[in-house]
mmCIF file with all atom_site columns, C-alpha atoms and ligand atoms in Angstrom:
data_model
loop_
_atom_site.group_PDB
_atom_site.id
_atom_site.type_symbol
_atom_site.label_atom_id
_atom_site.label_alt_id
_atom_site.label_comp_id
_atom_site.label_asym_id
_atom_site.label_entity_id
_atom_site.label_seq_id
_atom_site.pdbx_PDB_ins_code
_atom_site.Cartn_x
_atom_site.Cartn_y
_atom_site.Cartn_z
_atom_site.occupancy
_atom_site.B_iso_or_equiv
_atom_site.pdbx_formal_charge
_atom_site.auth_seq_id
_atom_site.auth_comp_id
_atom_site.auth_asym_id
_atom_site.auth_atom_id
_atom_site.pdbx_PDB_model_num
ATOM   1   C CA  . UNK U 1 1   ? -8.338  -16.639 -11.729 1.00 0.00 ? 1   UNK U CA  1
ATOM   2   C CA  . UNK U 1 2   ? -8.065  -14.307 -14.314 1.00 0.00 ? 2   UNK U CA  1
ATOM   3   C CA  . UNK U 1 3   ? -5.294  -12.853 -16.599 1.00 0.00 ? 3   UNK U CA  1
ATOM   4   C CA  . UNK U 1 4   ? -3.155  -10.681 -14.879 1.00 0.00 ? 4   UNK U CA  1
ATOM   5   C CA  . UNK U 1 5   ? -3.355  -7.998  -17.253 1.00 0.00 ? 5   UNK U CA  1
ATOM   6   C CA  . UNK U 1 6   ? -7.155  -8.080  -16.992 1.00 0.00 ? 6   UNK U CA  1
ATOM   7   C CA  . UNK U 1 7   ? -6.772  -8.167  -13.081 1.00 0.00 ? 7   UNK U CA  1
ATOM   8   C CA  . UNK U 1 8   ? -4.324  -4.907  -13.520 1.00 0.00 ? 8   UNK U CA  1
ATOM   9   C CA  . UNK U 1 9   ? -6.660  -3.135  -15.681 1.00 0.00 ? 9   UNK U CA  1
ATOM   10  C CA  . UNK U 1 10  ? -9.605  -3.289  -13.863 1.00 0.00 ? 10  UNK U CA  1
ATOM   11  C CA  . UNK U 1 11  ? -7.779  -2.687  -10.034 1.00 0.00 ? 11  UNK U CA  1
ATOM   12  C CA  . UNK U 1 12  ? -8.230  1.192   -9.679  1.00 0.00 ? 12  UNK U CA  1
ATOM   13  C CA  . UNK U 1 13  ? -8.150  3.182   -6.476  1.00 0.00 ? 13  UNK U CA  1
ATOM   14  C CA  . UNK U 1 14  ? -11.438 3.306   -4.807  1.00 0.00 ? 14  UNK U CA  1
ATOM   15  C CA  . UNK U 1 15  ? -12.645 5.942   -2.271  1.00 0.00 ? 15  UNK U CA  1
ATOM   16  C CA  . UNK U 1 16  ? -16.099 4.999   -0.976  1.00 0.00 ? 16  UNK U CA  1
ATOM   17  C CA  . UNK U 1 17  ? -16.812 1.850   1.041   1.00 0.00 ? 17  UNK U CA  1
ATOM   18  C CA  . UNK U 1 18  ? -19.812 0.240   2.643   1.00 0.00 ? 18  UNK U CA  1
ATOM   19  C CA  . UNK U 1 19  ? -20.440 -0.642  6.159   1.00 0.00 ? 19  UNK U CA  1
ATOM   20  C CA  . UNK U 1 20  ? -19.231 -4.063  5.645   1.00 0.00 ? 20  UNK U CA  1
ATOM   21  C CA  . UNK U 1 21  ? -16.350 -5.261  8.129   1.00 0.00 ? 21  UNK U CA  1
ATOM   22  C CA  . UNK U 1 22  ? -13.792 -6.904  6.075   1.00 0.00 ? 22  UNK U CA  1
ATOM   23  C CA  . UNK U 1 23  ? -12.845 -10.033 7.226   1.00 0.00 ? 23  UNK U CA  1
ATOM   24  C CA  . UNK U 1 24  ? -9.543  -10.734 9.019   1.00 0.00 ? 24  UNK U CA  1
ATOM   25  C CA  . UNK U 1 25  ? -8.855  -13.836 6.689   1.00 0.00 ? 25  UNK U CA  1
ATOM   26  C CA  . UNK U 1 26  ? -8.889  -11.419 3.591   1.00 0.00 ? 26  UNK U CA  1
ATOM   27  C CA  . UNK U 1 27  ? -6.627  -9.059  5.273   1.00 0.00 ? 27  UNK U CA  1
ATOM   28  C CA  . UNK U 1 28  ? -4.422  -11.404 5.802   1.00 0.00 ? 28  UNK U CA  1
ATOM   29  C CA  . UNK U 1 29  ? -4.232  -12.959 2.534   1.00 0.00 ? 29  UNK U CA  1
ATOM   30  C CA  . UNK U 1 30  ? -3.384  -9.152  1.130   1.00 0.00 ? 30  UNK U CA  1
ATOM   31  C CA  . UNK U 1 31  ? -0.508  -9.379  3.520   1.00 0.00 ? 31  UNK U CA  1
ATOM   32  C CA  . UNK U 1 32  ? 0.932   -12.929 2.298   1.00 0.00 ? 32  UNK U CA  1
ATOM   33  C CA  . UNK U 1 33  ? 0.556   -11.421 -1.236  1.00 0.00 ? 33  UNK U CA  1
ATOM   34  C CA  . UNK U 1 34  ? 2.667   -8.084  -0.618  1.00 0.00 ? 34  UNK U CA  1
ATOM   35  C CA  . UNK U 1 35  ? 5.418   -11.090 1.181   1.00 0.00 ? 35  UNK U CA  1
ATOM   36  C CA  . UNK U 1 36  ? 5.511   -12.483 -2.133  1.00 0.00 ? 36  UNK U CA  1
ATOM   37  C CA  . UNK U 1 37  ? 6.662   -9.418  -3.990  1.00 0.00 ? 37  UNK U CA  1
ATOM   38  C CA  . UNK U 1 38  ? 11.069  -9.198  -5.209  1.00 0.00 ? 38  UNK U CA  1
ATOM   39  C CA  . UNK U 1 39  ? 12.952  -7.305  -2.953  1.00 0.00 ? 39  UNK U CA  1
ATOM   40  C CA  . UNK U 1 40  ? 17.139  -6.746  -2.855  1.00 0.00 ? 40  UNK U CA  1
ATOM   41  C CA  . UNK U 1 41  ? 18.395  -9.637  -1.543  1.00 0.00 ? 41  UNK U CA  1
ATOM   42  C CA  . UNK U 1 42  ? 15.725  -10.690 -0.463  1.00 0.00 ? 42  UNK U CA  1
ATOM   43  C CA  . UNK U 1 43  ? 15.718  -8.846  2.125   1.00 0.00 ? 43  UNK U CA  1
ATOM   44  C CA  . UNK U 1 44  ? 12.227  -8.149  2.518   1.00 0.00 ? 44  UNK U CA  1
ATOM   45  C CA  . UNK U 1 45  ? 12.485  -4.871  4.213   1.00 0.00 ? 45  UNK U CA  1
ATOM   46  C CA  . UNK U 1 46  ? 8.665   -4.909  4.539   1.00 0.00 ? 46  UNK U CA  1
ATOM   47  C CA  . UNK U 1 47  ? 6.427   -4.347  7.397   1.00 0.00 ? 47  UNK U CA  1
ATOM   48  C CA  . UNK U 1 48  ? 2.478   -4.263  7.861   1.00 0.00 ? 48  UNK U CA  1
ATOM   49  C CA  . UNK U 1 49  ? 0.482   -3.279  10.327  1.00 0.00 ? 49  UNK U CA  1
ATOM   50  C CA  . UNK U 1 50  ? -3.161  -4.225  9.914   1.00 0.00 ? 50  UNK U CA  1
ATOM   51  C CA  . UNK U 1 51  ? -5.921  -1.651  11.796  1.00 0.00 ? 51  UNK U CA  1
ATOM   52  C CA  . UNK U 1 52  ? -9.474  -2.778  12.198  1.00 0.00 ? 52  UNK U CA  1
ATOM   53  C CA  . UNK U 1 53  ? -10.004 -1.401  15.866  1.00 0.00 ? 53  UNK U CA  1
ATOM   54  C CA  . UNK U 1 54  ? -12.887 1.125   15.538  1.00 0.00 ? 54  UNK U CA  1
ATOM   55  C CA  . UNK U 1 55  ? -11.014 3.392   17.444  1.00 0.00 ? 55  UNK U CA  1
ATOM   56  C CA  . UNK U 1 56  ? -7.801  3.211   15.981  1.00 0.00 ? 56  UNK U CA  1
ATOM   57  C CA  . UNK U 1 57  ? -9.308  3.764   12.719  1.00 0.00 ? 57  UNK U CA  1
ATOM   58  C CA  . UNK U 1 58  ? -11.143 7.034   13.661  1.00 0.00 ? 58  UNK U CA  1
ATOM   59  C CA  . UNK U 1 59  ? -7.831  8.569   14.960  1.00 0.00 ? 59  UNK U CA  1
ATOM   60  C CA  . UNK U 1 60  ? -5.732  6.980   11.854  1.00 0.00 ? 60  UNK U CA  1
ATOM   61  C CA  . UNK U 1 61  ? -8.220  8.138   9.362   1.00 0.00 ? 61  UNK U CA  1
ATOM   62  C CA  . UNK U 1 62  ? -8.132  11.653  10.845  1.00 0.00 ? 62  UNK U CA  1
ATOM   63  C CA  . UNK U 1 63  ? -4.394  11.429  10.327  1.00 0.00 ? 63  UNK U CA  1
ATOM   64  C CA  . UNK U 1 64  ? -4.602  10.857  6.526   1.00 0.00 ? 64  UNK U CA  1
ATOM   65  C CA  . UNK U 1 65  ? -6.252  13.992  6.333   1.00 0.00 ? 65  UNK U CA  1
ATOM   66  C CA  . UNK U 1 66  ? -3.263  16.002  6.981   1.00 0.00 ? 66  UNK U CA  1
ATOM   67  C CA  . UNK U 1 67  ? -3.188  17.931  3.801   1.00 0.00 ? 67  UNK U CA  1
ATOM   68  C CA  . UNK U 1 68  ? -6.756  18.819  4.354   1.00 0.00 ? 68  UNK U CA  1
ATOM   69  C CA  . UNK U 1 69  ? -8.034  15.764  1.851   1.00 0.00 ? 69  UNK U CA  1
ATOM   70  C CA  . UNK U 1 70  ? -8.855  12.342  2.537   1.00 0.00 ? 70  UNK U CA  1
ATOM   71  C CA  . UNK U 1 71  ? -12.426 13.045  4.323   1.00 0.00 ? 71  UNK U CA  1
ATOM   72  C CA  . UNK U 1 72  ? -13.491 9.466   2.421   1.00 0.00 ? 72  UNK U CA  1
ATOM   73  C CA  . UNK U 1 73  ? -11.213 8.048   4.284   1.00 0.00 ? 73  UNK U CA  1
ATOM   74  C CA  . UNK U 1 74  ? -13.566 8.046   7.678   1.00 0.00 ? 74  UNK U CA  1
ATOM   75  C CA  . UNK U 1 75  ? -15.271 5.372   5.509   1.00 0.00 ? 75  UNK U CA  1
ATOM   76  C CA  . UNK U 1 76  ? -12.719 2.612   5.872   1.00 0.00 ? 76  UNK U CA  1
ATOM   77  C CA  . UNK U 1 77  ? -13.209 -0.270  7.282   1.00 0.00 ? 77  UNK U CA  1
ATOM   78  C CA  . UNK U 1 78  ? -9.605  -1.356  7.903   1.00 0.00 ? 78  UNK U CA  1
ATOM   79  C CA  . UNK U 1 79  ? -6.171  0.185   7.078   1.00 0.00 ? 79  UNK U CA  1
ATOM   80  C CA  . UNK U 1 80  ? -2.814  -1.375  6.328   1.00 0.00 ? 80  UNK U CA  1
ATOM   81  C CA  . UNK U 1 81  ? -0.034  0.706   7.055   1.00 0.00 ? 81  UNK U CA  1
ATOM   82  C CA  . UNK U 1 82  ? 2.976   -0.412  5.047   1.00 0.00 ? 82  UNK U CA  1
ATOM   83  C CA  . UNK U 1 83  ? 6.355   0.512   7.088   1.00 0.00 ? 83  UNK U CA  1
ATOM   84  C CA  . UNK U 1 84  ? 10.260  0.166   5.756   1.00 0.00 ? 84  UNK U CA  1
ATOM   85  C CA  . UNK U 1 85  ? 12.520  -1.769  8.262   1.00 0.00 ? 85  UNK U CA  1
ATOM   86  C CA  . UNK U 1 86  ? 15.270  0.649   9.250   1.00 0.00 ? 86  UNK U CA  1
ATOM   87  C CA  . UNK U 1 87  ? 17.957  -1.536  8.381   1.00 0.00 ? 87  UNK U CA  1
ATOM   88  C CA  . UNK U 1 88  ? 17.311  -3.849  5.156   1.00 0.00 ? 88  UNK U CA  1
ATOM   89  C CA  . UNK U 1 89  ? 18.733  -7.235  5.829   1.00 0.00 ? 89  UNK U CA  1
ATOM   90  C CA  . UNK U 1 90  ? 20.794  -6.613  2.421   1.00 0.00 ? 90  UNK U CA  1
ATOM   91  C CA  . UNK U 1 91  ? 24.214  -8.683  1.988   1.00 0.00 ? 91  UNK U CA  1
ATOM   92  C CA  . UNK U 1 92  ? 27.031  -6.544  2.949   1.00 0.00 ? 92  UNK U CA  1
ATOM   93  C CA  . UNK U 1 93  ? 28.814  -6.393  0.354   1.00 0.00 ? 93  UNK U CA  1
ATOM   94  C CA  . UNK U 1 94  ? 25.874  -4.682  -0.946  1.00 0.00 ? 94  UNK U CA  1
ATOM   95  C CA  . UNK U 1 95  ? 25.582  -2.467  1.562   1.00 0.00 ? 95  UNK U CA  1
ATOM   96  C CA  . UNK U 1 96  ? 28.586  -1.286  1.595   1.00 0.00 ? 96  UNK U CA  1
ATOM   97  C CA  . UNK U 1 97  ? 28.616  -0.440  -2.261  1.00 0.00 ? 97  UNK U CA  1
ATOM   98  C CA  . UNK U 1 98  ? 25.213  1.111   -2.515  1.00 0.00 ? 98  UNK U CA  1
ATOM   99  C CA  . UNK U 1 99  ? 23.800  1.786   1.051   1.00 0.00 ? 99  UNK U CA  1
ATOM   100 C CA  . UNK U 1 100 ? 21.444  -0.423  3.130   1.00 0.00 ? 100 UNK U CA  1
ATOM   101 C CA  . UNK U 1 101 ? 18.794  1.525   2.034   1.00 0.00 ? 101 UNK U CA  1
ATOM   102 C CA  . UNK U 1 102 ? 19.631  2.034   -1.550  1.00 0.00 ? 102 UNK U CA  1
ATOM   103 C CA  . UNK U 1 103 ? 16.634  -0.602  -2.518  1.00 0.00 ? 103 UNK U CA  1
ATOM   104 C CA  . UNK U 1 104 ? 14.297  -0.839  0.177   1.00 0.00 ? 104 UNK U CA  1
ATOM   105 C CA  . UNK U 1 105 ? 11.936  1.957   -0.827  1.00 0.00 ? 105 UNK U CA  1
ATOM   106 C CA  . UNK U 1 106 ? 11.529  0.649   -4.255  1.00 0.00 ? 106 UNK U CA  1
ATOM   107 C CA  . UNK U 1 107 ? 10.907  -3.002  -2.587  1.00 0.00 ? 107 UNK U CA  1
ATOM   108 C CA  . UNK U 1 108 ? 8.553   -1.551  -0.450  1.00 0.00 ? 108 UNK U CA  1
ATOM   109 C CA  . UNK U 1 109 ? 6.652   -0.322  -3.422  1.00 0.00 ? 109 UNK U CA  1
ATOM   110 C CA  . UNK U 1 110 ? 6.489   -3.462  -5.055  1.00 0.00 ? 110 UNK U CA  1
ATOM   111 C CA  . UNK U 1 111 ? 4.818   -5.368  -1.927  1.00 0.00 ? 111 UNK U CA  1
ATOM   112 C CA  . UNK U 1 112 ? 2.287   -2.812  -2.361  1.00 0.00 ? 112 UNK U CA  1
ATOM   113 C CA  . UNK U 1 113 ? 1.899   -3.163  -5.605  1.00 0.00 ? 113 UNK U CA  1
ATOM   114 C CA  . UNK U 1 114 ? 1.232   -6.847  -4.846  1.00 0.00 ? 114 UNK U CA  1
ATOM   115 C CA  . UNK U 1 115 ? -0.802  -6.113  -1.935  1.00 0.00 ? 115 UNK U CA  1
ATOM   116 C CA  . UNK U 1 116 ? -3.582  -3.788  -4.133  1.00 0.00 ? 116 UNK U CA  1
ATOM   117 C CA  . UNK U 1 117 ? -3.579  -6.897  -6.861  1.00 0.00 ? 117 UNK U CA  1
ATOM   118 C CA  . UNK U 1 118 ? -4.787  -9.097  -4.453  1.00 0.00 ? 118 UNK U CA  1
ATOM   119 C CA  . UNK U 1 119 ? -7.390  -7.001  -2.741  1.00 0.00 ? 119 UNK U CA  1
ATOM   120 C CA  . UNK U 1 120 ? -8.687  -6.362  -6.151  1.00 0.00 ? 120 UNK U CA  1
ATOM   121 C CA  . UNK U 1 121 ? -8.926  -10.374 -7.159  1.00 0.00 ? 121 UNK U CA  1
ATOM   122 C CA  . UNK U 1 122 ? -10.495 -10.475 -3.513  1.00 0.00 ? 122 UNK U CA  1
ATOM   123 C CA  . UNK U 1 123 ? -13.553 -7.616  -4.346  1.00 0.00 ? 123 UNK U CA  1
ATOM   124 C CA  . UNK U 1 124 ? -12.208 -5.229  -2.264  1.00 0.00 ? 124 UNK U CA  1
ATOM   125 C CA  . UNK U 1 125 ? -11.737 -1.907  -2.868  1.00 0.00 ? 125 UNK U CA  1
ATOM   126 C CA  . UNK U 1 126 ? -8.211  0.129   -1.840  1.00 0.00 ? 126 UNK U CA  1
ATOM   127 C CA  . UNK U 1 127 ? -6.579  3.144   -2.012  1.00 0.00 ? 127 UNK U CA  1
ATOM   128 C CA  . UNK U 1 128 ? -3.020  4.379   -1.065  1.00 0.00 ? 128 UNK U CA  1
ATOM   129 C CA  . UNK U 1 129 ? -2.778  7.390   1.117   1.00 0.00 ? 129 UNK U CA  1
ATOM   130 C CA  . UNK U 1 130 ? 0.462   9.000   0.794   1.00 0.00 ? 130 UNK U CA  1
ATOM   131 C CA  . UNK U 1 131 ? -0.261  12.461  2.593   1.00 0.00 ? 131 UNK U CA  1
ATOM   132 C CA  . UNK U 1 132 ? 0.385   12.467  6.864   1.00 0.00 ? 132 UNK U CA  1
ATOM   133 C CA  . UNK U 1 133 ? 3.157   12.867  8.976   1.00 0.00 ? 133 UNK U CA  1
ATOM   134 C CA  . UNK U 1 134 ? 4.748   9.604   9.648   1.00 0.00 ? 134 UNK U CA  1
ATOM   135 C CA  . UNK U 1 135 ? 5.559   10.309  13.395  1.00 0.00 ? 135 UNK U CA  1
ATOM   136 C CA  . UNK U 1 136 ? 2.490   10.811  14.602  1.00 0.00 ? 136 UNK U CA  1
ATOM   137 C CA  . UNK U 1 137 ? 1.600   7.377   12.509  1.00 0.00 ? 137 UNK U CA  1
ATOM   138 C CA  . UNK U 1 138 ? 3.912   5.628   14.384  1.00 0.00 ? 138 UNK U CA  1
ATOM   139 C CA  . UNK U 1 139 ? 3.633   6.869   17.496  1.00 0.00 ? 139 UNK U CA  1
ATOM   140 C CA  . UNK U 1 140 ? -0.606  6.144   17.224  1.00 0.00 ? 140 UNK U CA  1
ATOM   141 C CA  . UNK U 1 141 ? -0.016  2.711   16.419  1.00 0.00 ? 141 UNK U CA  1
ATOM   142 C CA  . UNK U 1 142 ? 3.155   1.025   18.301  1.00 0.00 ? 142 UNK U CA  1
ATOM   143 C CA  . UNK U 1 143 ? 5.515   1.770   15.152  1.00 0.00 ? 143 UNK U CA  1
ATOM   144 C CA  . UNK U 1 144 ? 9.302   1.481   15.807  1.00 0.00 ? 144 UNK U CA  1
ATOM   145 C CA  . UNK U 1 145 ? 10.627  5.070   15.300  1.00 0.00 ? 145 UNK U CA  1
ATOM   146 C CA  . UNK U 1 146 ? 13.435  3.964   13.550  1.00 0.00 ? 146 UNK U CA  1
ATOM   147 C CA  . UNK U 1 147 ? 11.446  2.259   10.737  1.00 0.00 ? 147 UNK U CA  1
ATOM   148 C CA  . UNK U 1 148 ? 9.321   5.161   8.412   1.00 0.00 ? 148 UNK U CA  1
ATOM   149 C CA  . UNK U 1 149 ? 5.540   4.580   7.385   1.00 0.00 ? 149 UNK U CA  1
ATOM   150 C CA  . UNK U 1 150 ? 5.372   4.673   3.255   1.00 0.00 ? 150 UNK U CA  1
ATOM   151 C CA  . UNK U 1 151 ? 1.991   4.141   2.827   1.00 0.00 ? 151 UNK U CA  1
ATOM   152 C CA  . UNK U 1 152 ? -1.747  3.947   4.357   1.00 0.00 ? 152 UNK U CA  1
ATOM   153 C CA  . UNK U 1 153 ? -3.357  1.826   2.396   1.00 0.00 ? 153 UNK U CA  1
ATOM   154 C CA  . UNK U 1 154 ? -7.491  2.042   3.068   1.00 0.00 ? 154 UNK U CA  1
ATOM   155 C CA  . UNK U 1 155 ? -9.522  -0.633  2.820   1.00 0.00 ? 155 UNK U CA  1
ATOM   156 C CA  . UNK U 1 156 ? -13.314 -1.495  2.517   1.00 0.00 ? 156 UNK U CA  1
ATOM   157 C CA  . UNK U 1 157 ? -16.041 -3.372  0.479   1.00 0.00 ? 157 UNK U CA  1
ATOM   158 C CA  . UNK U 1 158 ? -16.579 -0.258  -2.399  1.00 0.00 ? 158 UNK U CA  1
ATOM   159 C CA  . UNK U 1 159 ? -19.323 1.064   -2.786  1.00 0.00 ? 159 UNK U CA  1
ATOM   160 C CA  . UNK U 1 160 ? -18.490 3.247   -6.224  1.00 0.00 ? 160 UNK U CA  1
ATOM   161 C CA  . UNK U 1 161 ? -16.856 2.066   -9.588  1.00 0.00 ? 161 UNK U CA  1
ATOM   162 C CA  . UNK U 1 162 ? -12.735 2.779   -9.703  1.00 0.00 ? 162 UNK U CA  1
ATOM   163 C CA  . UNK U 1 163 ? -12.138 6.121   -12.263 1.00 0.00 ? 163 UNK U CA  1
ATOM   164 C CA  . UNK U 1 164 ? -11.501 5.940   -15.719 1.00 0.00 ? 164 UNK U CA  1
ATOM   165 C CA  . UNK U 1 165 ? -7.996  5.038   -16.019 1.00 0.00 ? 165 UNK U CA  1
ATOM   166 C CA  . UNK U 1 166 ? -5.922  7.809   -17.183 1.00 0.00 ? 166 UNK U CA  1
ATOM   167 C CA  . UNK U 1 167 ? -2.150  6.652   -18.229 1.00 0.00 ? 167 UNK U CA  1
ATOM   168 C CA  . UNK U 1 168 ? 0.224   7.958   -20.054 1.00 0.00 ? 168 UNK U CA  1
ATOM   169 C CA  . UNK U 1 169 ? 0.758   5.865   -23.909 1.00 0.00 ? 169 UNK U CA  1
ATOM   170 C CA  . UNK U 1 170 ? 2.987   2.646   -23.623 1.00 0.00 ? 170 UNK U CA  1
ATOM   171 C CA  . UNK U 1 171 ? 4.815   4.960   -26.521 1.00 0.00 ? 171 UNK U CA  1
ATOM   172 C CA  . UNK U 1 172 ? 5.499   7.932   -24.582 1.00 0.00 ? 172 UNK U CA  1
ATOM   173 C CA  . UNK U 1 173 ? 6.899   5.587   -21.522 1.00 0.00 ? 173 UNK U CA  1
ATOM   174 C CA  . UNK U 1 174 ? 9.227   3.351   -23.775 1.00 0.00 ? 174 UNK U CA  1
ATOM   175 C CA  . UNK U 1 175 ? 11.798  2.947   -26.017 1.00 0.00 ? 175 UNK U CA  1
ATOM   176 C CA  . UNK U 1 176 ? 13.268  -0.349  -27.633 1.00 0.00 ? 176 UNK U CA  1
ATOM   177 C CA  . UNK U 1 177 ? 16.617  0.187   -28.628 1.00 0.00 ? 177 UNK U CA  1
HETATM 178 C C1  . FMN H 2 .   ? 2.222   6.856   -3.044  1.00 0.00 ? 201 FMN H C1  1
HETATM 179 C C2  . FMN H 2 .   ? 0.787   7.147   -3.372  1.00 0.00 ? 201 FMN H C2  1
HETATM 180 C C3  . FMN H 2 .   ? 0.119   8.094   -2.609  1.00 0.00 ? 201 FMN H C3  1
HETATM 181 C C4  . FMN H 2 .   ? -1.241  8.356   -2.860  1.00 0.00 ? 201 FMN H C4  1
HETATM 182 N N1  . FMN H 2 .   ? -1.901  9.237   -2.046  1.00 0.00 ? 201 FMN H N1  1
HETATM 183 C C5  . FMN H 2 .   ? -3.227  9.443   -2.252  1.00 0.00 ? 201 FMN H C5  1
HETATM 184 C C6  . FMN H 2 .   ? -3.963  10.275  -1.347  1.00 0.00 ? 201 FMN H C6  1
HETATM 185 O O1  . FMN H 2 .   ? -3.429  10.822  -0.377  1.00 0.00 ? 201 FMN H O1  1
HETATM 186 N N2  . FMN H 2 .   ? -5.293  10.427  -1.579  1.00 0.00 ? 201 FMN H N2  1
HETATM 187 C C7  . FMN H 2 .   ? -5.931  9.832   -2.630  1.00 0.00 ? 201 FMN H C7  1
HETATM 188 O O2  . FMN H 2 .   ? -7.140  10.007  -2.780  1.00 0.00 ? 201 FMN H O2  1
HETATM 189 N N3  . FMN H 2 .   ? -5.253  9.033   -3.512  1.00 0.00 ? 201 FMN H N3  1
HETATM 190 C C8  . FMN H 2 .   ? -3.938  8.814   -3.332  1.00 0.00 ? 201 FMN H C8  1
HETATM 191 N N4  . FMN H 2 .   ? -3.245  7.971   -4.168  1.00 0.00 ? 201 FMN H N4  1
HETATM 192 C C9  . FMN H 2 .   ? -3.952  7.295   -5.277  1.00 0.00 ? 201 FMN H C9  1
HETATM 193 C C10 . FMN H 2 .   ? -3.582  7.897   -6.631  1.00 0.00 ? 201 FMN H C10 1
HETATM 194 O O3  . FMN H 2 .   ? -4.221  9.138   -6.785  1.00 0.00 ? 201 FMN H O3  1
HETATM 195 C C11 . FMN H 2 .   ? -4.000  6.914   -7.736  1.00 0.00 ? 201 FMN H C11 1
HETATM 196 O O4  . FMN H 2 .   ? -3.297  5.701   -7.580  1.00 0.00 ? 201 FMN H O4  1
HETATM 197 C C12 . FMN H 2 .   ? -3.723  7.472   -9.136  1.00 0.00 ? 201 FMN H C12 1
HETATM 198 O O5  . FMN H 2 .   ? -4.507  8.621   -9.387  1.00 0.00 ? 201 FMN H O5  1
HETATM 199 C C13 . FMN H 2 .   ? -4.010  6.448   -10.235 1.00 0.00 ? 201 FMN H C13 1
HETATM 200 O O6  . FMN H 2 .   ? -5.337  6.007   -10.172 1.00 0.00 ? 201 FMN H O6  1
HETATM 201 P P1  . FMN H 2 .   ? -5.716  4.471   -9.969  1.00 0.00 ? 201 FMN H P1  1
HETATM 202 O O7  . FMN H 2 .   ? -5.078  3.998   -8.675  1.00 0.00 ? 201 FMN H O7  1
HETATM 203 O O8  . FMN H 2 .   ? -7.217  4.463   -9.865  1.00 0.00 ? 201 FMN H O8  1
HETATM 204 O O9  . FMN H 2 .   ? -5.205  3.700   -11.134 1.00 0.00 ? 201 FMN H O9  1
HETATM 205 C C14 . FMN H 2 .   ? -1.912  7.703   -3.934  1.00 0.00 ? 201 FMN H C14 1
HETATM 206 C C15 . FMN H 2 .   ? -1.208  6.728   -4.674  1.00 0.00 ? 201 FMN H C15 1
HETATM 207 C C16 . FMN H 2 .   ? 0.104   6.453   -4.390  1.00 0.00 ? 201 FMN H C16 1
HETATM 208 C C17 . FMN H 2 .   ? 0.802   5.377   -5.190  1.00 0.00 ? 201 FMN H C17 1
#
């Protein structure tokens, strides 16, 4: 195990992926990491649906490319699609002050946050798709239509070295007052 700031620094989003099949064990264990992540109340308002089907992945792959990018994606050997429960399981008194949703986005992010960390300590390389229309996600792969897809997270063993990180200065992003 290493440090997690060593871990952080070297997970970057890769877009080129060998034939390898990743295995369904390693999948998995992305999964239980992203269940380990904060959320409001814990109310977990995470879902994850995990596509290795050849099939599936040619017509989901095709769907990432909605914005006319994403051609790498073809490459993938497995997706996780990362949906938001329509109705966070947040305590009502909460909800009622600041919304059911009010958090679940952000707690969404964080699962996936957790979920790229652990495909990194596993050797595999990820990368988030943001760009497609989330009804035809959900509709190609059983998703409740009330929920909404946030992310398509591709998956694969990579075959090319992350970018050079490019981040703004801890200076420019902080203050201590
Ligand atoms: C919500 C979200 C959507 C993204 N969508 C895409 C995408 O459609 N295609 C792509 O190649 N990268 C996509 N990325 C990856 C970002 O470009 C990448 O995370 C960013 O440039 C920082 O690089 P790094 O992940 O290597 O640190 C997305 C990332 C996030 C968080």
């Amino acid at each position: 195990m290493e440090k997690f700031i060593e871990l952080a620094k070297k997970r970057g989003s890769r877009r080129s992926f060998t034939d390898k099949p990743i295995e369904k064990e390693l999948l998995i264990s992305c999964v239980e990491a992203a269940s380990l992540a904060p959320s409001a109340c814990n109310s977990q308002p995470w879902k994850f649906t995990i596509v290795t089907d050849g099939a599936k992945r040619k017509e989901l792959a095709e769907l990432t490319q909605d914005a006319g990018f994403n051609q790498w994606a073809e490459k993938a050997q497995a997706f996780i699609v990362v949906s938001e429960d329509a109705h966070p399981a947040v305590m009502p008194k909460v909800a009622e002050r600041y919304g059911e949703k009010r958090f679940a986005e952000g707690d969404v992010g964080m699962a996936t946050a957790y979920l790229l960390l652990q495909a990194e300590e596993l050797g595999l390389g990820a990368c988030v798709i943001g760009t497609f229309v989330d009804a035809k996600v959900k509709r190609l792969l059983g998703i409740s239509e009330a929920d909404t897809v946030r992310a398509i997270i591709a998956m694969g063993y990579p075959a090319d070295e992350p970018r050079p990180k490019k981040r703004k200065s801890v200076e420019e992003i902080s203050r201590i007052i």
